[in-house]
Amino acid sequence: MDGGGGSRENVTAGGGYTEELHVLAVDDSLVDRKLVERLLKNSSCKVTTAENGLRALEFLGLGDEKRTSLEDNVSKVNLIITDYCMPGMTGYELLKKIKESSILKEIPVVIMSSENIPTRINKCLEEGAQMFMLKPLKQSDVVKLRCNLMNCRS
Amino acid sequence: MDSVVQLQRQLVDYRAQLFNEGFLDEQFNQLQQLQDESNPDFVVEVVTLFFEDSERLLDELAKALEQQSVDYRKIDAHVHQLKGSSSSIGAQRVQKVCIGFRNFCEERNIEGCQKCLQQVKHEYSLVKTKLETLFKLEQKILAAGGSIPLPM
């Protein structure tokens, strides 16, 4: 994955600064990873992708191997977006692990799923998910996502 | 040799036909909109991933249905993946067959599953051919110095 620049600020046309969001996107589907990455990059996000929950946790510094760069990765990630249905660790289980972690629990987590199941959605929201999004993702979903995050950040 | 304008018209018509016949849906337009000068091959790249992924899944499905003791959960998992990726690129007819396929898995209906596998292979092969035709047409336009018309 390309790393992008070290700077976290973008200058807008009006001369103001917008913060660049660093998003960690987790999905076992290669097609969906590519799609979500493009959608997010088109919205000026820096994107890191992971193919499963374990890899995601490793990147965030919660893997079995504690890395010295753990603080680097953690402080950079502003949002985690994960698929619900994944083999091994589901998106829900990943959400729980993140919310149980004192260092990670403040990071908003968005769950995506191709299935619109109210009990599933409620379960995720109750566990602390910021938002639930229905697949397939579209550009308008990413716009909604940014608005949702902005409202919560100020 | 067709002129750029003629080729562009062919493309627009062909694309409209694919939509009318249900091969592609609105999600495919979403992919096109994500393509730009800095990512000129995005659609081909995603669709190529879809082809590779689907072929792998179809192989796995065929193997799974040949087993003495059929593992319906495994089959359902594969079909779920195929349904997801086809939905993400807008391959509507493939996606629709997958929905029926999952129902047969739930019912543990071997004949239903086998029929669906044949159907999904057929639909996949059709949409693959059509997308390849579409991409060839796009290449012709670019080679002739034209630009690809955006979806309406």
CSV table of C-alpha atoms in Angstrom, one decimal:
chain,number,residue,atom,x,y,z
A,1,MET,CA,0.0,0.0,0.0
A,2,ASP,CA,1.3,3.5,-0.7
A,3,GLY,CA,2.1,5.4,2.4
A,4,GLY,CA,1.1,8.9,1.3
A,5,GLY,CA,2.8,12.0,2.7
A,6,GLY,CA,3.7,12.5,6.3
A,7,SER,CA,1.6,15.6,6.5
A,8,ARG,CA,-1.8,15.3,8.0
A,9,GLU,CA,-3.2,18.6,6.7
A,10,ASN,CA,-4.6,19.6,3.4
A,11,VAL,CA,-5.0,23.2,2.3
A,12,THR,CA,-8.5,23.8,0.9
A,13,ALA,CA,-9.2,26.3,-1.9
A,14,GLY,CA,-10.4,28.9,0.6
A,15,GLY,CA,-7.0,28.7,2.4
A,16,GLY,CA,-8.4,26.7,5.4
A,17,TYR,CA,-7.0,23.4,6.6
A,18,THR,CA,-8.8,20.1,6.6
A,19,GLU,CA,-7.4,17.2,8.6
A,20,GLU,CA,-6.6,14.1,6.6
A,21,LEU,CA,-8.4,11.1,7.9
A,22,HIS,CA,-6.4,7.9,8.2
A,23,VAL,CA,-8.8,5.0,7.8
A,24,LEU,CA,-8.1,1.4,8.5
A,25,ALA,CA,-10.4,-0.7,6.3
A,26,VAL,CA,-10.9,-4.4,7.1
A,27,ASP,CA,-12.5,-6.8,4.7
A,28,ASP,CA,-11.8,-10.4,3.6
A,29,SER,CA,-13.0,-9.7,0.0
A,30,LEU,CA,-10.3,-8.4,-2.3
A,31,VAL,CA,-12.9,-6.7,-4.5
A,32,ASP,CA,-14.4,-4.9,-1.6
A,33,ARG,CA,-11.1,-3.8,-0.2
A,34,LYS,CA,-10.2,-2.2,-3.5
A,35,LEU,CA,-13.6,-0.5,-3.7
A,36,VAL,CA,-13.5,0.9,-0.2
A,37,GLU,CA,-10.0,2.0,-0.6
A,38,ARG,CA,-10.8,4.0,-3.8
A,39,LEU,CA,-14.0,5.5,-2.3
A,40,LEU,CA,-12.0,6.7,0.8
A,41,LYS,CA,-9.0,7.9,-1.2
A,42,ASN,CA,-11.4,9.9,-3.4
A,43,SER,CA,-12.6,11.6,-0.2
A,44,SER,CA,-9.0,12.6,0.7
A,45,CYS,CA,-8.5,9.9,3.2
A,46,LYS,CA,-5.3,8.0,3.8
A,47,VAL,CA,-6.1,4.3,3.7
A,48,THR,CA,-4.6,1.2,5.1
A,49,THR,CA,-6.3,-2.1,4.3
A,50,ALA,CA,-6.3,-5.4,6.2
A,51,GLU,CA,-7.8,-8.7,5.1
A,52,ASN,CA,-8.9,-9.9,8.5
A,53,GLY,CA,-9.4,-8.9,12.1
A,54,LEU,CA,-6.0,-10.3,13.3
A,55,ARG,CA,-4.1,-8.3,10.8
A,56,ALA,CA,-6.1,-5.2,11.7
A,57,LEU,CA,-5.3,-5.7,15.4
A,58,GLU,CA,-1.6,-6.2,14.6
A,59,PHE,CA,-1.6,-3.0,12.7
A,60,LEU,CA,-3.2,-1.3,15.7
A,61,GLY,CA,-0.7,-2.7,18.0
A,62,LEU,CA,-2.9,-5.2,19.7
A,63,GLY,CA,-1.4,-8.3,18.1
A,64,ASP,CA,0.5,-11.0,19.9
A,65,GLU,CA,3.7,-9.3,19.0
A,66,LYS,CA,3.8,-5.9,20.7
A,67,ARG,CA,5.6,-3.6,18.3
A,68,THR,CA,7.6,-0.5,19.4
A,69,SER,CA,5.8,1.5,16.7
A,70,LEU,CA,2.4,0.7,18.3
A,71,GLU,CA,1.9,4.3,19.3
A,72,ASP,CA,2.7,5.5,15.8
A,73,ASN,CA,0.0,3.4,14.2
A,74,VAL,CA,-2.6,4.0,16.9
A,75,SER,CA,-2.2,7.8,17.0
A,76,LYS,CA,-2.6,7.9,13.2
A,77,VAL,CA,-5.8,5.9,12.7
A,78,ASN,CA,-8.9,8.1,12.9
A,79,LEU,CA,-11.4,5.6,11.8
A,80,ILE,CA,-11.8,1.8,11.4
A,81,ILE,CA,-14.3,0.5,8.9
A,82,THR,CA,-14.8,-3.2,8.9
A,83,ASP,CA,-16.9,-5.8,7.2
A,84,TYR,CA,-19.2,-7.8,9.5
A,85,CYS,CA,-19.0,-11.3,7.9
A,86,MET,CA,-15.5,-12.4,7.9
A,87,PRO,CA,-14.1,-15.9,8.5
A,88,GLY,CA,-12.2,-16.3,11.8
A,89,MET,CA,-12.8,-13.0,13.7
A,90,THR,CA,-16.1,-11.3,12.6
A,91,GLY,CA,-16.4,-7.6,12.4
A,92,TYR,CA,-18.4,-7.7,15.5
A,93,GLU,CA,-15.7,-9.5,17.4
A,94,LEU,CA,-13.1,-7.0,16.1
A,95,LEU,CA,-15.4,-4.2,17.3
A,96,LYS,CA,-15.5,-5.7,20.8
A,97,LYS,CA,-11.8,-6.1,21.0
A,98,ILE,CA,-11.3,-2.5,20.0
A,99,LYS,CA,-13.8,-1.2,22.5
A,100,GLU,CA,-12.3,-3.3,25.2
A,101,SER,CA,-8.9,-1.8,24.6
A,102,SER,CA,-8.0,1.3,26.7
A,103,ILE,CA,-5.8,2.6,23.9
A,104,LEU,CA,-8.1,2.0,21.0
A,105,LYS,CA,-11.7,2.4,22.3
A,106,GLU,CA,-11.9,6.1,21.3
A,107,ILE,CA,-11.4,5.3,17.6
A,108,PRO,CA,-14.8,5.2,15.9
A,109,VAL,CA,-15.6,1.9,14.3
A,110,VAL,CA,-18.0,1.6,11.4
A,111,ILE,CA,-19.5,-1.8,10.4
A,112,MET,CA,-20.4,-2.7,6.8
A,113,SER,CA,-22.6,-5.6,5.8
A,114,SER,CA,-24.4,-6.8,2.7
A,115,GLU,CA,-27.2,-7.9,4.8
A,116,ASN,CA,-29.8,-5.6,6.4
A,117,ILE,CA,-30.6,-7.5,9.6
A,118,PRO,CA,-31.9,-5.2,12.4
A,119,THR,CA,-30.8,-7.4,15.2
A,120,ARG,CA,-27.3,-7.5,13.8
A,121,ILE,CA,-27.3,-3.7,13.4
A,122,ASN,CA,-28.5,-3.1,16.9
A,123,LYS,CA,-26.0,-5.5,18.3
A,124,CYS,CA,-23.2,-3.6,16.7
A,125,LEU,CA,-24.5,-0.2,17.7
A,126,GLU,CA,-25.0,-1.3,21.3
A,127,GLU,CA,-21.4,-2.5,21.3
A,128,GLY,CA,-20.3,1.0,20.4
A,129,ALA,CA,-20.2,1.0,16.6
A,130,GLN,CA,-20.4,4.6,15.3
A,131,MET,CA,-22.4,3.6,12.2
A,132,PHE,CA,-23.6,0.7,10.2
A,133,MET,CA,-23.4,0.9,6.4
A,134,LEU,CA,-25.0,-1.4,3.9
A,135,LYS,CA,-23.0,-2.8,1.0
A,136,PRO,CA,-22.3,-2.2,-1.8
A,137,LEU,CA,-20.7,1.0,-0.8
A,138,LYS,CA,-21.3,4.1,-2.9
A,139,GLN,CA,-19.8,7.6,-2.9
A,140,SER,CA,-22.8,9.0,-1.1
A,141,ASP,CA,-22.1,6.6,1.8
A,142,VAL,CA,-18.7,8.0,2.3
A,143,VAL,CA,-20.1,11.5,2.3
A,144,LYS,CA,-22.6,10.5,5.0
A,145,LEU,CA,-19.7,8.9,6.9
A,146,ARG,CA,-17.6,12.1,6.9
A,147,CYS,CA,-20.6,14.1,8.0
A,148,ASN,CA,-21.3,11.7,10.8
A,149,LEU,CA,-17.7,11.8,12.0
A,150,MET,CA,-17.5,15.6,11.8
A,151,ASN,CA,-20.6,16.0,14.0
A,152,CYS,CA,-19.0,13.8,16.6
A,153,ARG,CA,-15.6,15.3,16.5
A,154,SER,CA,-16.5,18.9,17.3
B,1,MET,CA,-12.5,2.1,-39.6
B,2,ASP,CA,-15.2,3.6,-37.4
B,3,SER,CA,-14.8,7.2,-36.3
B,4,VAL,CA,-14.4,8.1,-32.7
B,5,VAL,CA,-17.9,9.4,-32.6
B,6,GLN,CA,-19.3,6.2,-34.0
B,7,LEU,CA,-17.3,4.1,-31.5
B,8,GLN,CA,-18.5,6.3,-28.7
B,9,ARG,CA,-22.1,5.8,-29.8
B,10,GLN,CA,-21.5,2.1,-30.0
B,11,LEU,CA,-20.2,2.1,-26.4
B,12,VAL,CA,-23.1,4.1,-25.0
B,13,ASP,CA,-25.6,1.9,-26.8
B,14,TYR,CA,-23.9,-1.3,-25.7
B,15,ARG,CA,-23.7,-0.1,-22.1
B,16,ALA,CA,-27.4,0.8,-22.2
B,17,GLN,CA,-28.2,-2.6,-23.5
B,18,LEU,CA,-26.3,-4.3,-20.6
B,19,PHE,CA,-28.2,-2.2,-18.1
B,20,ASN,CA,-31.6,-2.9,-19.8
B,21,GLU,CA,-30.9,-6.6,-19.9
B,22,GLY,CA,-30.0,-6.6,-16.2
B,23,PHE,CA,-26.4,-7.7,-16.6
B,24,LEU,CA,-25.2,-4.6,-14.9
B,25,ASP,CA,-26.8,-2.3,-12.4
B,26,GLU,CA,-26.3,1.2,-10.9
B,27,GLN,CA,-23.3,0.0,-8.8
B,28,PHE,CA,-21.3,-0.4,-12.1
B,29,ASN,CA,-21.9,3.4,-12.7
B,30,GLN,CA,-20.5,4.0,-9.2
B,31,LEU,CA,-17.3,2.2,-10.3
B,32,GLN,CA,-17.1,4.4,-13.4
B,33,GLN,CA,-17.4,7.5,-11.4
B,34,LEU,CA,-14.5,6.5,-9.2
B,35,GLN,CA,-12.2,6.4,-12.3
B,36,ASP,CA,-10.3,9.5,-13.2
B,37,GLU,CA,-7.0,10.7,-14.7
B,38,SER,CA,-5.1,9.6,-11.7
B,39,ASN,CA,-6.8,6.2,-11.6
B,40,PRO,CA,-7.6,5.6,-15.3
B,41,ASP,CA,-7.8,1.8,-15.0
B,42,PHE,CA,-9.8,1.5,-11.8
B,43,VAL,CA,-12.8,-0.2,-13.4
B,44,VAL,CA,-10.7,-2.8,-15.3
B,45,GLU,CA,-8.7,-3.5,-12.2
B,46,VAL,CA,-11.7,-4.1,-9.9
B,47,VAL,CA,-13.5,-6.2,-12.5
B,48,THR,CA,-10.3,-8.2,-13.1
B,49,LEU,CA,-10.2,-8.9,-9.4
B,50,PHE,CA,-13.8,-10.0,-9.6
B,51,PHE,CA,-13.0,-12.4,-12.5
B,52,GLU,CA,-10.2,-14.0,-10.6
B,53,ASP,CA,-12.1,-14.2,-7.3
B,54,SER,CA,-15.2,-15.6,-9.0
B,55,GLU,CA,-13.3,-18.3,-10.9
B,56,ARG,CA,-11.7,-19.4,-7.7
B,57,LEU,CA,-15.1,-19.5,-6.0
B,58,LEU,CA,-16.8,-21.4,-8.8
B,59,ASP,CA,-14.0,-24.0,-8.7
B,60,GLU,CA,-14.4,-24.4,-4.9
B,61,LEU,CA,-18.2,-24.7,-5.3
B,62,ALA,CA,-17.9,-27.4,-7.9
B,63,LYS,CA,-15.5,-29.4,-5.7
B,64,ALA,CA,-17.7,-28.9,-2.7
B,65,LEU,CA,-20.8,-30.2,-4.5
B,66,GLU,CA,-19.0,-33.3,-5.6
B,67,GLN,CA,-18.1,-34.4,-2.1
B,68,GLN,CA,-19.7,-37.6,-0.7
B,69,SER,CA,-20.8,-35.6,2.3
B,70,VAL,CA,-21.8,-32.1,1.2
B,71,ASP,CA,-20.7,-29.3,3.5
B,72,TYR,CA,-23.6,-26.8,3.0
B,73,ARG,CA,-22.1,-24.3,5.3
B,74,LYS,CA,-19.0,-24.1,3.3
B,75,ILE,CA,-21.0,-23.8,0.1
B,76,ASP,CA,-23.1,-21.1,1.6
B,77,ALA,CA,-19.9,-19.2,2.6
B,78,HIS,CA,-18.6,-19.4,-0.9
B,79,VAL,CA,-21.9,-18.3,-2.4
B,80,HIS,CA,-22.1,-15.4,0.1
B,81,GLN,CA,-18.7,-14.2,-1.1
B,82,LEU,CA,-19.7,-14.5,-4.7
B,83,LYS,CA,-22.9,-12.6,-4.0
B,84,GLY,CA,-21.0,-9.9,-2.3
B,85,SER,CA,-18.4,-9.3,-4.9
B,86,SER,CA,-20.9,-9.4,-7.8
B,87,SER,CA,-23.0,-6.9,-5.9
B,88,SER,CA,-20.0,-4.6,-5.4
B,89,ILE,CA,-19.3,-4.4,-9.1
B,90,GLY,CA,-22.9,-4.3,-10.2
B,91,ALA,CA,-23.1,-7.8,-11.8
B,92,GLN,CA,-26.8,-8.0,-11.1
B,93,ARG,CA,-27.7,-11.3,-12.7
B,94,VAL,CA,-24.9,-13.2,-11.0
B,95,GLN,CA,-25.9,-11.7,-7.7
B,96,LYS,CA,-29.6,-12.7,-8.2
B,97,VAL,CA,-28.7,-16.3,-8.8
B,98,CYS,CA,-26.6,-16.3,-5.7
B,99,ILE,CA,-29.6,-15.3,-3.6
B,100,GLY,CA,-31.5,-18.4,-4.8
B,101,PHE,CA,-28.4,-20.5,-4.4
B,102,ARG,CA,-28.2,-19.6,-0.7
B,103,ASN,CA,-31.9,-20.6,-0.2
B,104,PHE,CA,-31.1,-24.0,-1.6
B,105,CYS,CA,-28.1,-24.3,0.8
B,106,GLU,CA,-30.3,-23.5,3.7
B,107,GLU,CA,-32.7,-26.2,2.6
B,108,ARG,CA,-29.8,-28.6,2.0
B,109,ASN,CA,-31.2,-29.2,-1.4
B,110,ILE,CA,-28.5,-30.8,-3.4
B,111,GLU,CA,-30.3,-30.7,-6.7
B,112,GLY,CA,-31.3,-27.1,-6.2
B,113,CYS,CA,-27.6,-26.3,-5.5
B,114,GLN,CA,-26.3,-28.1,-8.5
B,115,LYS,CA,-28.8,-26.3,-10.7
B,116,CYS,CA,-27.8,-23.0,-9.2
B,117,LEU,CA,-24.2,-23.7,-9.8
B,118,GLN,CA,-24.8,-24.3,-13.4
B,119,GLN,CA,-26.9,-21.1,-13.6
B,120,VAL,CA,-24.3,-19.0,-11.8
B,121,LYS,CA,-21.5,-20.3,-14.0
B,122,HIS,CA,-23.6,-19.4,-17.0
B,123,GLU,CA,-24.4,-15.9,-15.8
B,124,TYR,CA,-20.8,-15.3,-14.8
B,125,SER,CA,-19.6,-16.4,-18.2
B,126,LEU,CA,-22.1,-14.1,-19.9
B,127,VAL,CA,-21.2,-11.0,-17.9
B,128,LYS,CA,-17.5,-11.7,-18.3
B,129,THR,CA,-17.8,-11.8,-22.1
B,130,LYS,CA,-19.9,-8.7,-22.1
B,131,LEU,CA,-17.6,-6.7,-19.8
B,132,GLU,CA,-14.6,-7.8,-21.9
B,133,THR,CA,-16.4,-6.6,-25.0
B,134,LEU,CA,-17.1,-3.3,-23.3
B,135,PHE,CA,-13.5,-2.8,-22.3
B,136,LYS,CA,-12.3,-3.6,-25.8
B,137,LEU,CA,-14.6,-1.0,-27.1
B,138,GLU,CA,-13.2,1.5,-24.6
B,139,GLN,CA,-9.7,0.7,-25.7
B,140,LYS,CA,-10.6,1.3,-29.3
B,141,ILE,CA,-12.0,4.7,-28.4
B,142,LEU,CA,-8.8,5.6,-26.5
B,143,ALA,CA,-6.6,4.3,-29.2
B,144,ALA,CA,-8.4,6.5,-31.7
B,145,GLY,CA,-7.7,9.5,-29.5
B,146,GLY,CA,-11.2,9.8,-28.1
B,147,SER,CA,-12.4,9.8,-24.5
B,148,ILE,CA,-14.8,7.4,-22.9
B,149,PRO,CA,-18.3,8.9,-22.5
B,150,LEU,CA,-19.4,9.0,-18.9
B,151,PRO,CA,-22.5,7.1,-17.9
B,152,MET,CA,-25.7,9.3,-18.0
